[in-house]
CSV table of C-alpha atoms in Angstrom, one decimal:
chain,number,residue,atom,x,y,z
A,73,MET,CA,-22.0,17.8,9.6
A,74,ASN,CA,-18.6,17.3,8.0
A,75,LYS,CA,-15.9,16.2,10.4
A,76,ARG,CA,-13.0,18.7,10.6
A,77,SER,CA,-9.8,17.4,8.9
A,78,THR,CA,-6.4,18.1,10.4
A,79,ARG,CA,-2.8,17.0,10.4
A,80,GLN,CA,-0.4,16.1,13.3
A,81,ALA,CA,3.4,15.4,13.3
A,82,PHE,CA,5.3,12.9,15.1
A,83,THR,CA,9.2,12.4,15.2
A,84,ALA,CA,10.7,9.2,16.6
A,85,PRO,CA,13.9,10.0,18.7
A,86,ASP,CA,16.1,7.5,16.9
A,87,GLN,CA,15.9,5.1,14.0
A,88,HIS,CA,16.1,2.0,16.3
A,89,ARG,CA,13.0,3.1,18.2
A,90,ALA,CA,11.4,4.1,14.9
A,91,ASN,CA,11.8,0.6,13.6
A,92,LEU,CA,10.2,-0.9,16.7
A,93,LEU,CA,7.4,1.5,16.9
A,94,PHE,CA,6.5,1.5,13.1
A,95,GLY,CA,6.9,-2.2,12.8
A,96,GLN,CA,8.3,-4.3,10.1
A,97,GLU,CA,7.2,-2.8,6.7
A,98,ASN,CA,5.4,-0.2,8.8
A,99,ARG,CA,2.9,-2.9,9.9
A,100,HIS,CA,2.1,-1.1,13.1
A,101,LEU,CA,1.3,2.1,11.3
A,102,LYS,CA,-1.0,0.4,8.9
A,103,GLN,CA,-2.7,-1.2,11.9
A,104,ILE,CA,-3.2,2.2,13.4
A,105,GLU,CA,-4.4,3.6,10.1
A,106,ARG,CA,-7.0,0.9,9.8
A,107,THR,CA,-8.3,1.1,13.4
A,108,LEU,CA,-8.5,4.8,13.8
A,109,GLY,CA,-9.3,5.7,10.2
A,110,VAL,CA,-6.3,8.1,9.6
A,111,ARG,CA,-3.5,8.4,7.0
A,112,ILE,CA,0.0,8.1,8.1
A,113,SER,CA,3.0,9.1,5.8
A,114,SER,CA,6.5,8.4,6.9
A,115,ARG,CA,9.9,9.7,6.0
A,116,GLY,CA,12.6,8.2,8.0
A,117,GLY,CA,11.5,8.8,11.6
A,118,ASP,CA,9.2,11.6,10.7
A,119,LEU,CA,5.5,11.0,10.5
A,120,GLN,CA,2.6,13.0,9.1
A,121,ILE,CA,-0.9,12.0,10.4
A,122,GLU,CA,-3.9,13.1,8.5
A,123,GLY,CA,-7.7,12.6,9.0
A,124,ASP,CA,-10.4,13.5,11.5
A,125,GLU,CA,-9.3,15.9,14.2
A,126,VAL,CA,-10.2,13.6,17.1
A,127,ALA,CA,-8.7,10.5,15.4
A,128,THR,CA,-5.4,12.3,14.4
A,129,SER,CA,-4.9,13.7,17.9
A,130,LEU,CA,-5.5,10.2,19.3
A,131,ALA,CA,-3.1,8.6,16.9
A,132,ARG,CA,-0.4,11.0,18.0
A,133,ILE,CA,-1.0,10.4,21.7
A,134,LEU,CA,-1.0,6.6,20.9
A,135,LEU,CA,2.4,6.9,19.2
A,136,VAL,CA,4.0,9.1,21.9
A,137,GLN,CA,2.9,6.7,24.6
A,138,LEU,CA,3.8,3.5,22.8
A,139,ASP,CA,7.4,5.1,22.2
A,140,ASP,CA,7.5,5.7,25.9
A,141,LEU,CA,6.8,2.0,26.5
A,142,LEU,CA,9.6,1.1,24.1
A,143,ARG,CA,12.0,3.5,25.9
A,144,GLU,CA,11.3,1.4,29.0
A,145,GLY,CA,12.1,-1.8,27.2
A,146,TYR,CA,8.6,-2.9,26.8
A,147,PRO,CA,8.4,-5.5,23.9
A,148,LEU,CA,5.6,-4.2,21.5
A,149,TYR,CA,3.3,-6.5,19.7
A,150,PRO,CA,0.3,-5.8,17.4
A,151,ALA,CA,-2.1,-7.0,20.1
A,152,ASP,CA,-0.7,-4.4,22.4
A,153,ILE,CA,-1.5,-1.6,19.9
A,154,ASP,CA,-5.1,-2.8,19.8
A,155,TYR,CA,-5.4,-2.8,23.7
A,156,ALA,CA,-3.7,0.7,23.8
A,157,ILE,CA,-6.2,2.1,21.2
A,158,ARG,CA,-9.1,0.7,23.3
A,159,ILE,CA,-7.9,2.3,26.5
A,160,LEU,CA,-7.0,5.7,25.0
A,161,SER,CA,-10.2,5.8,23.0
A,162,ALA,CA,-12.1,5.4,26.3
A,163,ASP,CA,-9.9,8.0,28.0
A,164,ALA,CA,-7.3,10.0,26.1
A,165,SER,CA,-5.8,11.1,29.4
A,166,ALA,CA,-4.8,7.5,30.3
A,167,HIS,CA,-1.2,6.6,30.8
A,168,LEU,CA,-0.4,3.2,29.3
A,169,ARG,CA,2.8,3.0,31.4
A,170,ASP,CA,0.7,2.8,34.5
A,171,ILE,CA,-1.1,-0.2,33.0
A,172,PHE,CA,1.3,-2.0,30.7
A,173,LEU,CA,4.4,-1.8,32.9
A,174,ASP,CA,2.7,-3.2,36.0
A,175,THR,CA,4.5,-6.5,35.6
A,176,ILE,CA,2.7,-9.4,37.4
A,177,PHE,CA,5.0,-12.1,36.5
A,178,ILE,CA,7.5,-13.2,33.8
A,179,SER,CA,6.5,-16.7,32.5
A,180,ALA,CA,8.7,-19.7,31.8
A,181,ARG,CA,8.6,-18.6,28.1
A,182,LYS,CA,9.9,-15.1,29.1
A,183,LYS,CA,6.5,-13.7,28.4
A,184,ILE,CA,5.7,-10.6,30.4
A,185,ILE,CA,2.4,-10.9,32.1
A,186,ALA,CA,0.8,-7.5,32.8
A,187,PRO,CA,-2.7,-5.9,32.6
A,188,LYS,CA,-3.9,-4.8,29.2
A,189,SER,CA,-6.9,-2.7,30.2
A,190,TYR,CA,-8.1,-0.5,33.2
A,191,ALA,CA,-10.4,-3.3,34.3
A,192,GLN,CA,-7.5,-5.8,34.4
A,193,LYS,CA,-5.2,-3.2,36.3
A,194,THR,CA,-8.1,-2.5,38.9
A,195,TYR,CA,-8.5,-6.3,39.3
A,196,ILE,CA,-4.9,-7.1,40.2
A,197,ASP,CA,-4.7,-4.0,42.3
A,198,ALA,CA,-7.7,-5.5,44.2
A,199,ILE,CA,-6.1,-8.8,44.5
A,200,ARG,CA,-3.1,-7.1,46.2
A,201,ALA,CA,-5.2,-5.3,48.6
A,202,ASN,CA,-8.1,-7.6,49.6
A,203,ASP,CA,-8.5,-11.1,51.0
A,204,VAL,CA,-11.4,-12.1,48.8
A,205,VAL,CA,-11.8,-10.8,45.2
A,206,PHE,CA,-14.4,-11.5,42.6
A,207,GLY,CA,-13.7,-11.2,38.9
A,208,ILE,CA,-16.8,-11.3,37.0
A,209,GLY,CA,-17.3,-10.9,33.2
A,210,PRO,CA,-17.3,-12.7,29.7
A,211,ALA,CA,-14.9,-15.2,28.3
A,212,GLY,CA,-11.5,-14.0,27.2
A,213,THR,CA,-11.1,-11.2,29.6
A,214,GLY,CA,-8.2,-12.7,31.5
A,215,LYS,CA,-10.0,-13.3,34.8
A,216,THR,CA,-8.5,-16.7,35.6
A,217,TYR,CA,-5.1,-16.3,33.8
A,218,LEU,CA,-4.4,-13.1,35.7
A,219,ALA,CA,-5.5,-14.7,39.0
A,220,MET,CA,-3.1,-17.5,38.2
A,221,ALA,CA,-0.3,-15.2,37.5
A,222,MET,CA,-0.9,-13.4,40.8
A,223,ALA,CA,-1.0,-16.7,42.6
A,224,VAL,CA,2.3,-17.9,41.1
A,225,ALA,CA,3.9,-14.4,41.9
A,226,PHE,CA,2.7,-14.7,45.6
A,227,LEU,CA,4.2,-18.2,45.8
A,228,MET,CA,7.5,-17.3,44.4
A,229,LYS,CA,7.7,-14.3,46.8
A,230,LYS,CA,6.9,-16.8,49.6
A,231,GLU,CA,3.7,-14.6,50.5
A,232,VAL,CA,1.8,-17.9,50.5
A,233,SER,CA,3.1,-21.5,50.8
A,234,ARG,CA,0.7,-23.2,48.3
A,235,ILE,CA,-1.9,-22.7,45.6
A,236,VAL,CA,-5.1,-24.4,45.5
A,237,LEU,CA,-7.1,-24.3,42.2
A,238,VAL,CA,-10.8,-25.3,42.4
A,239,ARG,CA,-13.6,-25.7,39.9
A,240,PRO,CA,-17.2,-27.0,40.2
A,241,ALA,CA,-17.7,-30.2,38.1
A,242,VAL,CA,-20.8,-29.1,36.0
A,243,GLU,CA,-21.4,-30.1,32.6
A,244,ALA,CA,-21.8,-27.2,30.1
A,245,GLY,CA,-24.8,-28.6,28.1
A,246,GLU,CA,-23.0,-31.9,27.2
A,247,LYS,CA,-23.7,-35.4,28.5
A,248,LEU,CA,-20.2,-36.9,29.3
A,249,GLY,CA,-21.6,-40.3,30.3
A,250,PHE,CA,-19.5,-42.9,32.1
A,251,LEU,CA,-15.9,-41.9,32.7
A,252,PRO,CA,-13.4,-44.6,33.8
A,253,GLY,CA,-10.8,-44.2,36.7
A,254,ASP,CA,-11.0,-42.9,40.2
A,255,ILE,CA,-12.8,-39.8,41.4
A,256,ALA,CA,-9.7,-37.6,40.6
A,257,GLU,CA,-9.4,-39.0,37.0
A,258,LYS,CA,-13.3,-38.5,36.5
A,259,VAL,CA,-13.2,-34.8,37.2
A,260,ASN,CA,-9.9,-34.2,35.6
A,261,PRO,CA,-11.4,-32.9,32.3
A,262,TYR,CA,-13.2,-30.2,34.2
A,263,LEU,CA,-9.9,-28.9,35.7
A,264,ARG,CA,-7.9,-29.0,32.6
A,265,PRO,CA,-8.1,-25.2,31.9
A,266,LEU,CA,-6.4,-24.6,35.3
A,267,TYR,CA,-3.7,-27.0,34.5
A,268,ASP,CA,-3.1,-25.2,31.1
A,269,ALA,CA,-2.8,-21.8,32.8
A,270,LEU,CA,-0.3,-23.2,35.4
A,271,TYR,CA,1.8,-24.9,32.8
A,272,ASP,CA,1.8,-21.6,30.6
A,273,MET,CA,3.3,-19.8,33.7
A,274,VAL,CA,6.0,-22.2,34.9
A,275,ASP,CA,6.3,-24.9,32.1
A,276,PHE,CA,5.1,-28.4,32.2
A,277,GLU,CA,7.9,-30.1,34.2
A,278,LYS,CA,8.0,-27.6,37.0
A,279,GLY,CA,4.3,-27.4,37.1
A,280,GLN,CA,4.1,-31.2,37.4
A,281,GLY,CA,6.8,-31.1,40.2
A,282,LEU,CA,4.8,-28.5,42.2
A,283,ILE,CA,1.6,-30.6,41.9
A,284,GLU,CA,3.5,-33.9,42.9
A,285,LYS,CA,4.9,-32.0,46.0
A,286,GLY,CA,1.4,-30.7,46.9
A,287,VAL,CA,2.5,-27.0,46.6
A,288,VAL,CA,0.0,-26.7,43.9
A,289,GLU,CA,-3.4,-28.6,44.4
A,290,VAL,CA,-6.0,-28.8,41.6
A,291,ALA,CA,-9.3,-30.2,42.9
A,292,PRO,CA,-13.0,-30.2,42.1
A,293,LEU,CA,-15.1,-28.0,44.5
A,294,ALA,CA,-16.7,-31.0,46.2
A,295,PHE,CA,-13.2,-31.9,47.7
A,296,MET,CA,-13.1,-28.7,49.6
A,297,ARG,CA,-15.9,-29.6,52.1
A,298,GLY,CA,-14.7,-29.8,55.7
A,299,ARG,CA,-11.3,-28.3,55.1
A,300,THR,CA,-9.5,-25.2,56.3
A,301,LEU,CA,-7.0,-23.6,53.9
A,302,ASN,CA,-4.2,-21.8,55.6
A,303,ASP,CA,-1.4,-19.8,54.1
A,304,ALA,CA,-2.9,-20.5,50.6
A,305,PHE,CA,-3.8,-18.6,47.4
A,306,VAL,CA,-7.0,-20.1,46.3
A,307,ILE,CA,-8.8,-19.7,43.0
A,308,LEU,CA,-12.4,-20.8,42.3
A,309,ASP,CA,-13.0,-20.7,38.5
A,310,GLU,CA,-16.3,-21.0,36.7
A,311,ALA,CA,-17.9,-19.8,39.9
A,312,GLN,CA,-21.3,-19.2,38.2
A,313,ASN,CA,-21.7,-22.9,38.3
A,314,THR,CA,-21.6,-23.1,42.1
A,315,THR,CA,-24.9,-23.4,44.1
A,316,ALA,CA,-25.5,-20.8,46.9
A,317,GLU,CA,-24.6,-23.6,49.4
A,318,GLN,CA,-21.4,-24.4,47.6
A,319,MET,CA,-20.2,-20.8,47.5
A,320,LYS,CA,-20.9,-20.3,51.1
A,321,MET,CA,-19.0,-23.5,51.8
A,322,PHE,CA,-16.0,-22.4,49.7
A,323,LEU,CA,-15.8,-19.0,51.1
A,324,THR,CA,-15.7,-20.3,54.7
A,325,ARG,CA,-12.7,-22.6,54.0
A,326,LEU,CA,-10.3,-19.6,54.1
A,327,GLY,CA,-7.9,-19.8,57.0
A,328,PHE,CA,-5.1,-17.6,58.3
A,329,GLY,CA,-2.7,-16.1,55.7
A,330,SER,CA,-4.9,-17.0,52.8
A,331,ARG,CA,-6.8,-15.1,50.1
A,332,ALA,CA,-9.3,-16.2,47.4
A,333,VAL,CA,-10.1,-15.2,43.9
A,334,ILE,CA,-13.5,-16.2,42.5
A,335,THR,CA,-14.0,-15.8,38.8
A,336,GLY,CA,-17.0,-16.5,36.6
A,337,ASP,CA,-19.4,-15.3,33.9
A,338,VAL,CA,-23.0,-14.8,35.1
A,339,THR,CA,-24.2,-15.2,31.4
A,340,GLN,CA,-22.9,-18.8,31.2
A,341,ILE,CA,-24.7,-20.5,34.1
A,342,ASP,CA,-25.1,-24.4,33.5
A,343,LEU,CA,-26.7,-25.4,36.8
A,344,PRO,CA,-29.6,-27.8,36.4
A,345,GLY,CA,-33.1,-26.9,37.1
A,346,GLY,CA,-32.6,-23.2,37.0
A,347,ARG,CA,-31.0,-23.1,40.4
A,348,LEU,CA,-29.8,-19.9,41.8
A,349,SER,CA,-26.1,-19.4,41.1
A,350,GLY,CA,-23.8,-18.9,44.1
A,351,LEU,CA,-22.0,-16.2,42.2
A,352,VAL,CA,-25.2,-14.3,41.6
A,353,GLU,CA,-26.2,-14.6,45.3
A,354,ALA,CA,-22.7,-13.6,46.5
A,355,GLN,CA,-22.9,-10.2,44.7
A,356,ARG,CA,-26.2,-9.5,46.5
A,357,VAL,CA,-25.2,-10.8,49.9
A,358,LEU,CA,-21.5,-9.8,50.1
A,359,GLN,CA,-21.6,-6.2,48.7
A,360,GLY,CA,-20.0,-3.7,51.1
A,361,VAL,CA,-18.2,-6.4,53.1
A,362,GLU,CA,-14.8,-5.1,54.2
A,363,GLY,CA,-11.9,-7.1,52.6
A,364,ILE,CA,-14.1,-8.2,49.6
A,365,SER,CA,-13.9,-6.6,46.2
A,366,PHE,CA,-16.1,-7.2,43.2
A,367,ASN,CA,-14.5,-6.4,39.8
A,368,PHE,CA,-16.4,-6.5,36.5
A,369,PHE,CA,-15.2,-7.0,33.0
A,370,SER,CA,-17.0,-6.3,29.6
A,371,ASP,CA,-16.3,-7.1,26.0
A,372,ARG,CA,-13.9,-4.2,26.0
A,373,ASP,CA,-11.5,-6.2,28.1
A,374,VAL,CA,-11.3,-9.2,25.8
A,375,VAL,CA,-7.6,-10.2,25.3
A,376,ARG,CA,-7.9,-13.2,23.1
A,377,HIS,CA,-8.1,-13.3,19.3
A,378,PRO,CA,-10.0,-10.2,18.2
A,379,ILE,CA,-12.8,-12.3,16.9
A,380,VAL,CA,-13.6,-13.4,20.4
A,381,GLN,CA,-14.4,-9.8,21.2
A,382,LEU,CA,-16.7,-9.6,18.3
A,383,ILE,CA,-18.3,-12.9,19.3
A,384,VAL,CA,-19.0,-11.8,22.8
A,385,GLN,CA,-20.5,-8.5,21.5
A,386,ALA,CA,-22.7,-10.4,19.1
A,387,TYR,CA,-24.2,-12.7,21.8
A,388,GLU,CA,-24.7,-9.8,24.2
A,389,ARG,CA,-26.6,-7.9,21.6
A,390,ASN,CA,-28.8,-11.1,20.8
A,391,THR,CA,-29.6,-11.7,24.6
A,392,GLY,CA,-30.0,-8.0,25.5
A,393,ARG,CA,-27.4,-8.6,28.1
A,394,VAL,CA,-30.0,-10.2,30.5
A,395,THR,CA,-27.8,-11.7,33.3
A,396,GLY,CA,-30.3,-12.5,36.0
A,397,ASP,CA,-32.9,-11.0,38.4
A,398,HIS,CA,-30.3,-9.0,40.3
A,399,PHE,CA,-28.2,-7.7,37.5
A,400,GLY,CA,-28.0,-4.9,35.0
A,401,SER,CA,-25.5,-3.8,32.3
A,402,GLU,CA,-22.2,-5.7,32.4
A,403,GLY,CA,-23.4,-8.1,35.0
A,404,LYS,CA,-23.2,-5.4,37.8
A,405,PRO,CA,-25.9,-5.6,40.5
A,406,PHE,CA,-28.7,-3.1,40.4
A,407,ALA,CA,-28.4,-0.4,42.9
A,408,SER,CA,-30.9,-1.2,45.8
């Protein structure tokens, strides 16, 4: 059956906004054409959109909402257009303003950190509302980065007095062999992604200062045993590589005025001997516990280089998205 072809019109309110919306040499318009399969012709600030009825309607909705973001002073980048198309393709009634303008933090490089998908928006809302939040999904979905942004925002608002960043020291298939130095130096390679995220938020010098003062602590999970963490924002990254005992130990470290975010990908478990992941068990044991929120991401939420989304999709097709005995599509637990 032939798709119905139609035409839609859009007019930018002024030339300045038209330049920002259309992009240099109409690059944004060409990006929309490629992604949605429409044809867009421009004359000044006037556009004619031609193609499939659904696609042309979506393109116009997209342009109207992107222009709305520009009016609010939002800096529009090509990646934002890709994220916006994903959101509106899934739900044409969505409001990009509610997602993109929910600023979490402005980094040292003046980069606005805000959600780029419904799942990310739901995730940060959950962090605001709950004491313990799980972010579960594939690489590149912003689980750890957004948690770090929220932690820094809480610290700057004095809602917590320190940040504690934790990772299990589990090899991802490699044999690292002997590492020189004291115990902190030996596990430092495992913690590097957390350092990188911190320095992206507050720049290297300030980040180092926070670490030296103990305001930010970066530690392997083994260092948490026996401690009680009060007035802290605690992030446990790569939680799929915790054992069930380690996960219980970590969760029971929380003291008064603290909150925890636990992130991981149940499709990338590197525990030896096929041991049950603490992240897998936590989904079964803690479902329905008040104050604990589980948030799931999929390949649609990947916010790295576009090739990362294609890589994630390819691997998921190859494995049939098998994520463990207790899990179904997108790593969500089966209904009991």
